[in-house]
Coordinates of C-alpha atoms in Angstrom, one line a residue:
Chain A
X255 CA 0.0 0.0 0.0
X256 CA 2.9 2.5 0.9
X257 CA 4.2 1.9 -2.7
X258 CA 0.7 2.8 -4.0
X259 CA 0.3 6.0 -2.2
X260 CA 3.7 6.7 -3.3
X261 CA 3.0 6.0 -7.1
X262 CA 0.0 8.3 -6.2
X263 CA 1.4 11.4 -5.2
X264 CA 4.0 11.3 -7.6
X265 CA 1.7 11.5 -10.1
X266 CA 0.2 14.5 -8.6
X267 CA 3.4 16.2 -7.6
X268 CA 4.5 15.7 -11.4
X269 CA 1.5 17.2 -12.4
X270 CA 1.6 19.7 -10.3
X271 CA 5.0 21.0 -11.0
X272 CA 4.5 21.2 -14.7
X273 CA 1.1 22.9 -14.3
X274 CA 0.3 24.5 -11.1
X275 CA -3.2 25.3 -12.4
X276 CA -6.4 25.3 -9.4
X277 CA -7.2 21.4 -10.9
X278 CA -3.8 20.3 -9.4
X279 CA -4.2 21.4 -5.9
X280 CA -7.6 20.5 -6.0
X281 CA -6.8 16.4 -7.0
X282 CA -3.9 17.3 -4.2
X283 CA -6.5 18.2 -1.5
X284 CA -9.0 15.0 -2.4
X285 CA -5.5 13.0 -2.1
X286 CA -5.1 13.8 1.3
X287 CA -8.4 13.1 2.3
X288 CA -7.8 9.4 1.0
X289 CA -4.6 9.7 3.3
X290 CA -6.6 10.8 6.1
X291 CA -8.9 8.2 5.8
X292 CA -5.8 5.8 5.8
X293 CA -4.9 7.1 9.0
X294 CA -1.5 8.2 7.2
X295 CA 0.4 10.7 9.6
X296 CA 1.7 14.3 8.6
X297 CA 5.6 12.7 9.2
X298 CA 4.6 9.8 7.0
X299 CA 3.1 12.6 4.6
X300 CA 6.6 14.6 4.6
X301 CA 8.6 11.7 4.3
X302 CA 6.7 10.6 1.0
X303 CA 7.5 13.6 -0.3
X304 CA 10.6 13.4 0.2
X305 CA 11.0 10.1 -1.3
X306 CA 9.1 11.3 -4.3
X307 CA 11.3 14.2 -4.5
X308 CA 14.8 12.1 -4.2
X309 CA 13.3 10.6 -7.6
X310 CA 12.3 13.0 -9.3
X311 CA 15.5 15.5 -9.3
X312 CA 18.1 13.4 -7.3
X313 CA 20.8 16.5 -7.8
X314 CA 18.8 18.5 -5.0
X315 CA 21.4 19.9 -2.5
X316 CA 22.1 17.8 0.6
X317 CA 20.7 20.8 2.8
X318 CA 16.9 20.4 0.9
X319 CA 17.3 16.6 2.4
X320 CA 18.2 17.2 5.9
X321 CA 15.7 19.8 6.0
X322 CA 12.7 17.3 5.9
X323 CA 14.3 15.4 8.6
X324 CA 14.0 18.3 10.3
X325 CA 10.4 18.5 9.0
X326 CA 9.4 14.9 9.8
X327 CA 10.7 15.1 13.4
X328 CA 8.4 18.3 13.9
X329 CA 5.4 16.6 12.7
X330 CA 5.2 13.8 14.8
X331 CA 3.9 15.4 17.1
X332 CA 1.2 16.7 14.8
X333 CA 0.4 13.3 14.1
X334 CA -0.1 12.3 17.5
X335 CA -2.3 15.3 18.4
X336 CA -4.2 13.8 15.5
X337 CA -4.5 10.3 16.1
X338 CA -5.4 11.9 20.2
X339 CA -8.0 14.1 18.6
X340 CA -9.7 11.1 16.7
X341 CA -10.0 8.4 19.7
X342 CA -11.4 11.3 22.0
X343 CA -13.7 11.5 18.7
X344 CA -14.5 7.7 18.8
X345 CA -15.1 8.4 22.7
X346 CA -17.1 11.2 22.6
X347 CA -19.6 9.6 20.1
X348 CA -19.3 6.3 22.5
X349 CA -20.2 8.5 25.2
X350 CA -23.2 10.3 23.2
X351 CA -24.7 6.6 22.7
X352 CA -24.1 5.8 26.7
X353 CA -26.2 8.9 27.4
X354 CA -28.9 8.6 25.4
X355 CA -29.8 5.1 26.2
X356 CA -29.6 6.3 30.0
X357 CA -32.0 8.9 29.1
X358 CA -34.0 6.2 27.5
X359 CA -33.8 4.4 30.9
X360 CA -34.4 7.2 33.0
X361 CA -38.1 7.9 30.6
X362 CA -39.2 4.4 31.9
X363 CA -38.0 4.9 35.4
X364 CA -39.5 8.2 36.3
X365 CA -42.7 7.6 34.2
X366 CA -45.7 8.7 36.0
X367 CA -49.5 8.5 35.2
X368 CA -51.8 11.5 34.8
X369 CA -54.9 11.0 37.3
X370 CA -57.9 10.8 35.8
X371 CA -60.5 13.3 37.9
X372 CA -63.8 14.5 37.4
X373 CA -64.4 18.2 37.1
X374 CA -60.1 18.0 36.6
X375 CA -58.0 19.0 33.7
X376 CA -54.4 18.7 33.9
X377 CA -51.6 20.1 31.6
X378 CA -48.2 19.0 31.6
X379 CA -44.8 19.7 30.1
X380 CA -41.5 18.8 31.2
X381 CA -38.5 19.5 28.9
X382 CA -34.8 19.0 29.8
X383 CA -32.6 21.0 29.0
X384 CA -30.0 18.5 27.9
X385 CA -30.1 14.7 27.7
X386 CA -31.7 14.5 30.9
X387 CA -34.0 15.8 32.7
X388 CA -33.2 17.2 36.1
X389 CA -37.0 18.5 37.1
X390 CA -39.0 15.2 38.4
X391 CA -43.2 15.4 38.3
X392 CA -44.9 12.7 40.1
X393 CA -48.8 12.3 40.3
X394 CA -50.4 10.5 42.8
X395 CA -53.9 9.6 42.9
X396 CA -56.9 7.6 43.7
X397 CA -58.8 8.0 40.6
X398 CA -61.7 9.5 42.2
X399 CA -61.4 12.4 44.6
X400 CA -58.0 12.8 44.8
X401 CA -55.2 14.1 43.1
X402 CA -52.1 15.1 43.9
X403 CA -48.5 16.1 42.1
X404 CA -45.2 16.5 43.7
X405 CA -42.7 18.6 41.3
X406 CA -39.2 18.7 41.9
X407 CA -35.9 20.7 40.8
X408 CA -32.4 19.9 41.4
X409 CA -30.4 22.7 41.6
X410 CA -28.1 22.0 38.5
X411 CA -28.9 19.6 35.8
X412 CA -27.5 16.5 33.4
X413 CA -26.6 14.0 34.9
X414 CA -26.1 14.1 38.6
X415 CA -29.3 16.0 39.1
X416 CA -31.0 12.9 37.0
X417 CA -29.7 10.4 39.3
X418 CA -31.0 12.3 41.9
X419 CA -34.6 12.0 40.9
X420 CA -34.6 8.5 40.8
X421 CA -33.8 8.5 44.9
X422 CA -37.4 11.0 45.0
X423 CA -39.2 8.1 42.4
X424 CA -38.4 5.9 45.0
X425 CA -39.6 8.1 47.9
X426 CA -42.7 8.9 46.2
X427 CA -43.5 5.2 45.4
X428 CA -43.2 4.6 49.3
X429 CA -46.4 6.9 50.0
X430 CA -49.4 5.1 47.9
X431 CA -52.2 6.8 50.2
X432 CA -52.8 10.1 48.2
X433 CA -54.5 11.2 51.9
X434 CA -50.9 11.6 52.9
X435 CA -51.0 15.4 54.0
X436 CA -48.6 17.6 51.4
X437 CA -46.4 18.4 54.4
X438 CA -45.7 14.7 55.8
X439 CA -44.9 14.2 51.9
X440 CA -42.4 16.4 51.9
X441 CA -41.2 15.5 55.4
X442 CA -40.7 11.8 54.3
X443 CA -38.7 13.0 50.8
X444 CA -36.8 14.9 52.8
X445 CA -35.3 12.5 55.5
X446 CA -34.7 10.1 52.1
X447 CA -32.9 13.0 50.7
X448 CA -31.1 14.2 53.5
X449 CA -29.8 10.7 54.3
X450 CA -28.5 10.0 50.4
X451 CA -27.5 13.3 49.3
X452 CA -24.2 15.4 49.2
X453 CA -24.5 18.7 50.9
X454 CA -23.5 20.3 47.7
X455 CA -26.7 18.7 46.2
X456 CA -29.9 20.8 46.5
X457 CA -33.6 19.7 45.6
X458 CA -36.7 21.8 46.2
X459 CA -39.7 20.4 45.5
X460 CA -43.3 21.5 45.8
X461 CA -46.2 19.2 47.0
X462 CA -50.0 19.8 45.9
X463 CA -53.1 17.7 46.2
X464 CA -56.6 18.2 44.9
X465 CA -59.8 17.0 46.8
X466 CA -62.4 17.1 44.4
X467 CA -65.2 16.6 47.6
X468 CA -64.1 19.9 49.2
X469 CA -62.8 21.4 46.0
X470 CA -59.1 22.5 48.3
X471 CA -56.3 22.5 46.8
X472 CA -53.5 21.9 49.8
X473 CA -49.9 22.6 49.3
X474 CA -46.6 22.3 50.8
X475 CA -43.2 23.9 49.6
X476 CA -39.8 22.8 49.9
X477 CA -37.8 25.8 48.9
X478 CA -39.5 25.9 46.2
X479 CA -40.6 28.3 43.0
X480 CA -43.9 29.5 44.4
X481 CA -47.1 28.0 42.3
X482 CA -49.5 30.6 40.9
X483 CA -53.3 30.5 41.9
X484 CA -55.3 32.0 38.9
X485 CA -58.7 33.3 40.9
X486 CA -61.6 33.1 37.4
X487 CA -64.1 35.6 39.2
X488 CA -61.7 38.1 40.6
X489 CA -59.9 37.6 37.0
X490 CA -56.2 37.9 38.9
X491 CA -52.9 35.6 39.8
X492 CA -51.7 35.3 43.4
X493 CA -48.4 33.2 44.0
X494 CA -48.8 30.1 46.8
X495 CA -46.8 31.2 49.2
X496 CA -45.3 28.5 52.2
X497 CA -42.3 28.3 54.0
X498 CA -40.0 25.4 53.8
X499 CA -36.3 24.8 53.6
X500 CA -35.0 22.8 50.4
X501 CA -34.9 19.1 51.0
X502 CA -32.1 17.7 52.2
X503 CA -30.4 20.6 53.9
X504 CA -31.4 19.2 58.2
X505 CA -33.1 16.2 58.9
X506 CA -36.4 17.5 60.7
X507 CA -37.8 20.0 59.0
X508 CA -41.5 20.8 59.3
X509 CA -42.9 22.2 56.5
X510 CA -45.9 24.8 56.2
X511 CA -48.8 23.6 54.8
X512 CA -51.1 26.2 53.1
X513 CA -54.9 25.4 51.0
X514 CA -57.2 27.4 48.4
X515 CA -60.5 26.9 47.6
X516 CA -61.0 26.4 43.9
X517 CA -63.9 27.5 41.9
X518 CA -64.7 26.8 38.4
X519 CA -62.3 28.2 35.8
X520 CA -59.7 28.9 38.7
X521 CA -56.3 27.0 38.2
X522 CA -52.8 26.3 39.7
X523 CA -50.0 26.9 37.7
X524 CA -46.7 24.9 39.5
X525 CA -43.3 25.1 37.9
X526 CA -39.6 25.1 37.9
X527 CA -37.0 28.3 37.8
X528 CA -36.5 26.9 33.8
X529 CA -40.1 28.5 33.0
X530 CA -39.8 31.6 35.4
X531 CA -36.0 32.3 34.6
X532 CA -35.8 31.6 31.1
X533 CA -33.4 33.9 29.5
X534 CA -32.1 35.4 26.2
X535 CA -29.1 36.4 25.3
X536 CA -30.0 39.8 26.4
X537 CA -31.0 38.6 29.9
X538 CA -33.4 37.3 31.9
X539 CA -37.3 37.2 30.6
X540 CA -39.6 39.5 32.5
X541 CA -41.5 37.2 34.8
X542 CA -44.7 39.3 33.9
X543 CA -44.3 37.7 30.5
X544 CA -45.3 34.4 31.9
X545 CA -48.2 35.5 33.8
X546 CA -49.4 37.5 30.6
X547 CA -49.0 34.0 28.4
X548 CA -50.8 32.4 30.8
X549 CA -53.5 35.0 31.6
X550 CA -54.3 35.0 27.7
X551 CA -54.8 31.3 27.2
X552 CA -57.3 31.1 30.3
X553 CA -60.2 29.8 29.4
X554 CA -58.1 27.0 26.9
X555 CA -57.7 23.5 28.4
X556 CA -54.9 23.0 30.9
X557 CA -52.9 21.1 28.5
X558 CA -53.3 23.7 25.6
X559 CA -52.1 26.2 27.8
X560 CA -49.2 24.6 29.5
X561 CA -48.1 23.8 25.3
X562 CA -48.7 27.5 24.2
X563 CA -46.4 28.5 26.9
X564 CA -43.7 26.5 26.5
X565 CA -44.0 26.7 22.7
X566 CA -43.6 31.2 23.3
X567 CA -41.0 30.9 25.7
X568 CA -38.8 28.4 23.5
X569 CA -39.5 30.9 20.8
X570 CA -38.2 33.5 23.0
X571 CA -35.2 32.1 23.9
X572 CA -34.0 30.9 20.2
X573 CA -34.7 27.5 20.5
X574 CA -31.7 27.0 23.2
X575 CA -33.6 26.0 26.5
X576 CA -30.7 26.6 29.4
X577 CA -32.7 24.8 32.0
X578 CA -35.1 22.1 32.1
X579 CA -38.5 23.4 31.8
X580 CA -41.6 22.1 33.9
X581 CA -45.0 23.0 33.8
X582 CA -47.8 21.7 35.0
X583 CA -51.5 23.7 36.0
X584 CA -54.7 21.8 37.5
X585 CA -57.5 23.5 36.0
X586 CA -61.1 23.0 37.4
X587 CA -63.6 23.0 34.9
X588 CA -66.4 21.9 37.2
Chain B
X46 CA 21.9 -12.1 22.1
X47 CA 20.5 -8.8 22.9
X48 CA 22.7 -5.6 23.1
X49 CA 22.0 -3.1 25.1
X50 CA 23.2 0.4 25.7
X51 CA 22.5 3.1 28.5
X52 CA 21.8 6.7 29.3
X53 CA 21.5 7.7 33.0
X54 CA 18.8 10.5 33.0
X55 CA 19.5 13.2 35.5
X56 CA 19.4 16.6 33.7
X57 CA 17.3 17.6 31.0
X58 CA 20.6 17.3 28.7
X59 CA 20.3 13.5 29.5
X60 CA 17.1 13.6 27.7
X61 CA 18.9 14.5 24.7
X62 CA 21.4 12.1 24.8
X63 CA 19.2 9.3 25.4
X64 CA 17.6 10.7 21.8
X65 CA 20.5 10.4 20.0
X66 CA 21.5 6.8 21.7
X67 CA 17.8 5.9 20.8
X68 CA 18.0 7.4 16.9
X69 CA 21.8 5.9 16.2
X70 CA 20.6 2.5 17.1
X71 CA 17.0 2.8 15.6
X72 CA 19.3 3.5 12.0
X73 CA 21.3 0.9 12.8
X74 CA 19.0 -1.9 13.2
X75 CA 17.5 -0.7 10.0
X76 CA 14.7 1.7 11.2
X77 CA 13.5 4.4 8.1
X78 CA 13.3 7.7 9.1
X79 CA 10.0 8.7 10.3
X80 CA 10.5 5.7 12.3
X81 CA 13.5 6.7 13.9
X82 CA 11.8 9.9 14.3
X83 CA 9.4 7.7 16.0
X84 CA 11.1 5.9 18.4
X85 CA 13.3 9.0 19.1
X86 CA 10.1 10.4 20.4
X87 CA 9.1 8.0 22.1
X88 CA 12.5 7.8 24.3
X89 CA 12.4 11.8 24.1
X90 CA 8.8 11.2 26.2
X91 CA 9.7 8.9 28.3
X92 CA 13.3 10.4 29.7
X93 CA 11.3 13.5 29.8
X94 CA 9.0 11.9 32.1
X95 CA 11.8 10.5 34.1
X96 CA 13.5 13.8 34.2
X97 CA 10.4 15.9 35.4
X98 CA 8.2 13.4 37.7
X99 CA 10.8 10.9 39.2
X100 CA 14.1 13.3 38.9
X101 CA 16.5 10.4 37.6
X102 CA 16.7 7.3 35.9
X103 CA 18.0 5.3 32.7
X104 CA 16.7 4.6 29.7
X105 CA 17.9 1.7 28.2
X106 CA 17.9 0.6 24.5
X107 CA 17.5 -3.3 23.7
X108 CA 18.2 -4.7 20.0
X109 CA 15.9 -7.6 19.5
X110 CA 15.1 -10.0 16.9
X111 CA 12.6 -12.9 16.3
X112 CA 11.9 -14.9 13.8
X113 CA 13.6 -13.0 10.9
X114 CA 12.1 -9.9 12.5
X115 CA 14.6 -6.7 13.8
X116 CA 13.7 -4.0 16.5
X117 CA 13.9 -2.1 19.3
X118 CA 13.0 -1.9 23.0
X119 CA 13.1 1.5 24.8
X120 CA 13.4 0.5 28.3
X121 CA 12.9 3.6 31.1
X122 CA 13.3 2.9 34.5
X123 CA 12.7 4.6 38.0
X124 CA 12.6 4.9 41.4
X125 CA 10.8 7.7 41.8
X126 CA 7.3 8.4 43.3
X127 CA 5.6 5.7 41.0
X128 CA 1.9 6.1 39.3
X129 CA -1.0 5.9 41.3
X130 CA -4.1 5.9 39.0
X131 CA -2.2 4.1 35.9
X132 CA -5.1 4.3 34.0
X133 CA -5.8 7.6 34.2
X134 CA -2.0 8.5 32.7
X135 CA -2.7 6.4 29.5
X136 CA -6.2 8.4 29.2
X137 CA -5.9 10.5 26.0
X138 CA -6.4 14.0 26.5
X139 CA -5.0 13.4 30.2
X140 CA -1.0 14.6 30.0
X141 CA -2.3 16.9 26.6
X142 CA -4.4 19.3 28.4
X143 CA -1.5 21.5 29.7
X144 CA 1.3 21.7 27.3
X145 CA 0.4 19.5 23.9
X146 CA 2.6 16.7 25.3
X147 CA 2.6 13.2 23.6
X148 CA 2.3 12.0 27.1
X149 CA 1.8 8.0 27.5
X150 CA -1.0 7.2 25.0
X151 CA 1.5 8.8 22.5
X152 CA 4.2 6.6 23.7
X153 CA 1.6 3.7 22.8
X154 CA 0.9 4.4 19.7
X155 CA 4.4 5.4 18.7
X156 CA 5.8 2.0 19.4
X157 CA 4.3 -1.1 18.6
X158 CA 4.2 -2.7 22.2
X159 CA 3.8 -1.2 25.3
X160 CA 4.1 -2.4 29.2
X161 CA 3.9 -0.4 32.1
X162 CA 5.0 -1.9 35.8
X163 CA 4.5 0.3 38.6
X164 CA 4.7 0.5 42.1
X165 CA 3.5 3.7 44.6
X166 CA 6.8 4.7 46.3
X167 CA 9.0 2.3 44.6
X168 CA 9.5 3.1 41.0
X169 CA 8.3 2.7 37.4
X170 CA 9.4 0.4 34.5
X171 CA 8.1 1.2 31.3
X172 CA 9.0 -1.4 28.1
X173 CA 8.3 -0.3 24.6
X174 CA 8.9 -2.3 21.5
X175 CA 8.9 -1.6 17.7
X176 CA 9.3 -3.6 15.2
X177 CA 10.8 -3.0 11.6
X178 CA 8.2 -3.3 9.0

């Protein structure tokens, strides 16, 4: 093969020297792509064409040779930089595969069911921002009067925030009575947390269940972003307030727990700092922006209006979400 | 019968000579010149390693043949501090990040052969092999 490539270029370099026309370096540019291909190094490159040279005008002066050697020994390093370069390739696309089969694996782990409740829509949209999704919604539910939805953030995202979720799945899955008061929810999640987490791993989460026989809706908040209350008669948004520390800071917290009384057409909007910080370029989005979205799709269905929203705000920001983005609203049409 | 020469590396002028020592014998087994080139690299890595990381050493160069075949081995030795996470050293991109260094995976894929024995606190042997084509 070495003899081949050799033939090769000599041809070239012969046709080059007696023409030098565009056609020449452009047949010289397509041979080095077949080289590259070949995984021939730069050295190996120079040293061909030095060999090439040696035949073609042998009387060359003995300083034109040793200058090559002097070449050859520079571009091995070249060549290793190259041959570096393409493995970290090869791993990088290895690594791309890895990743989105977890993310794959991390869909099926954290899937959750939407409750089905009369008088009950619910939208919901959860985006990450990267291969996986650091914000967690988990609904839980007896079908009939109750519904509730626990939605999580941890602070950062990829990867480590993913794993994370999987430790609130679990925690979740541990509390099947959807009576469970929003507070002792969050009180469980975070002993689990605080016992399994790094302190430099933060999680806030927010808590919310639905009573269809009292029409309440009771919350908790775990340092979270606060949810918005959208009141239909008074036609205005007021943000559900509660204290609580993020999970996984002390051991015994005990979190507030706070309820409204819905009415038909009012809805609860809960989310995560992706929707409420998303930002441009040029900075962060007004906030008022979201409520206005929001306040204009009102009388749509829950899911419709969760989708118009996120479909603006990705507008807004390009197309580049730089946070995972979570929205969910319980709307009460009856 | 193997020959074998020597070059104690204790200064960064060492590293040089243990080039050339490398280079002379690499053309006299037979070696072409990007492979010489090659190899000299290779030694010009590992006596730099020596030099910086364990302060002194020897590199040693071995003519081998078998079965109708000629080469080389580059041997560097140590006592220095030894490797700790071996694997992380003959990560590409590992030694590269700082100064464009060949670093260990360059050794590798210089030389045909490559073997590694290290101990925390007692040393490093590295063996490298080519092999004319």
């Amino acid at each position: 093969m070495p003899q081949e490539i050799e033939k090769q270029y000599k041809e070239i370099l012969k046709q080059y020297l007696m023409k030098q026309t565009e056609r020449n370096l452009y047949e010289g540019q397509n041979f080095s792509r077949q080289l590259i291909k070949k995984n021939i190094a730069p050295d190996e490159v120079i040293s061909i064409h030095k060999a090439t040279l040696e035949e073609m005008f042998p009387e060359l002066p003995m300083n034109v040779w040793n200058s090559f050697d002097l070449l050859i020994e520079m571009m091995i390093r070249y060549g290793l930089a190259h041959a570096e370069h393409q493995s970290l390739l090869q791993q990088q696309e290895e690594m791309k595969v890895e990743m989105d089969l977890a993310a794959k694996v991390q869909r099926t782990l954290l899937k959750t069911t939407r409750p089905k409740i009369n008088g009950l829509e619910i939208g919901l949209v959860s985006v990450p921002a990267r291969k996986m999704n650091g914000d967690y919604i988990y609904f839980l539910s007896d079908n009939l009067n109750n519904a509730g939805v626990a939605v999580a953030d941890v602070i950062g995202k990829g990867i480590p925030a993913a794993l994370c979720m999987s430790m609130i799945k679990y925690g979740m899955d541990s509390l099947q009575d959807v009576a469970t008061d929003p507070k002792k929810v969050l009180d469980v999640i975070n002993r689990i947390v605080e016992k399994s987490v790094n302190d430099d791993m933060f999680i806030s989460m927010f808590y919310g269940r639905y009573n269809v026989e009292n029409s309440l809706f009771t919350y908790a908040t775990a340092g979270h972003e606060p949810a918005l209350f959208y009141n239909a008669q008074n036609d205005e948004f007021t943000e559900l307030h509660a204290k609580g520390l993020l999970l996984g800071v002390v051991a015994n917290v005990s979190y507030e727990q706070h309820a409204v009384t819905m009415e038909a057409g009012d809805f609860v909007v809960m989310m995560t700092d992706g929707v409420t910080e998303c930002r441009t370029d040029e900075g962060f989005i007004d906030p008022k922006i979201v409520i206005t979205l929001i306040h204009s799709m009102r009388h749509e269905p829950a899911q419709t209006i969760v989708d118009s929203v996120f479909k603006e705000l990705e507008k807004m920001q390009n197309f580049e979400l730089r946070d995972d983005f979570t929205l969910v609203i319980f709307k009460k049409t009856s | 019968m193997s020959y074998r020469s020597s070059v104690e590396i204790l200064t960064e002028w060492d590293i040089v000579a243990a080039r050339q020592l490398g280079r002379n014998e690499a053309k006299e087994v037979g070696f072409g010149t990007v492979d010489q080139a090659r190899i000299t690299t290779a030694i010009s890595e590992l006596a730099r390693n020596i030099y910086l990381y364990a302060g002194k050493g020897k590199i040693e160069i071995e003519r081998i043949s078998e079965g109708g075949k000629y080469g080389i081995t580059i041997i560097a030795s140590d006592e220095g501090p030894g490797i700790p996470d071996v694997r992380k050293v003959m990560e590409d991109g590992f030694s590269t990040s700082g100064g464009l260094g060949a670093g260990m995976p360059g050794v590798k894929r210089l030389m045909d052969t490559f073997k590694i024995d290290t101990v925390v606190g007692e040393g490093t042997v590295i063996k490298a092999t080519k092999w004319i084509r």
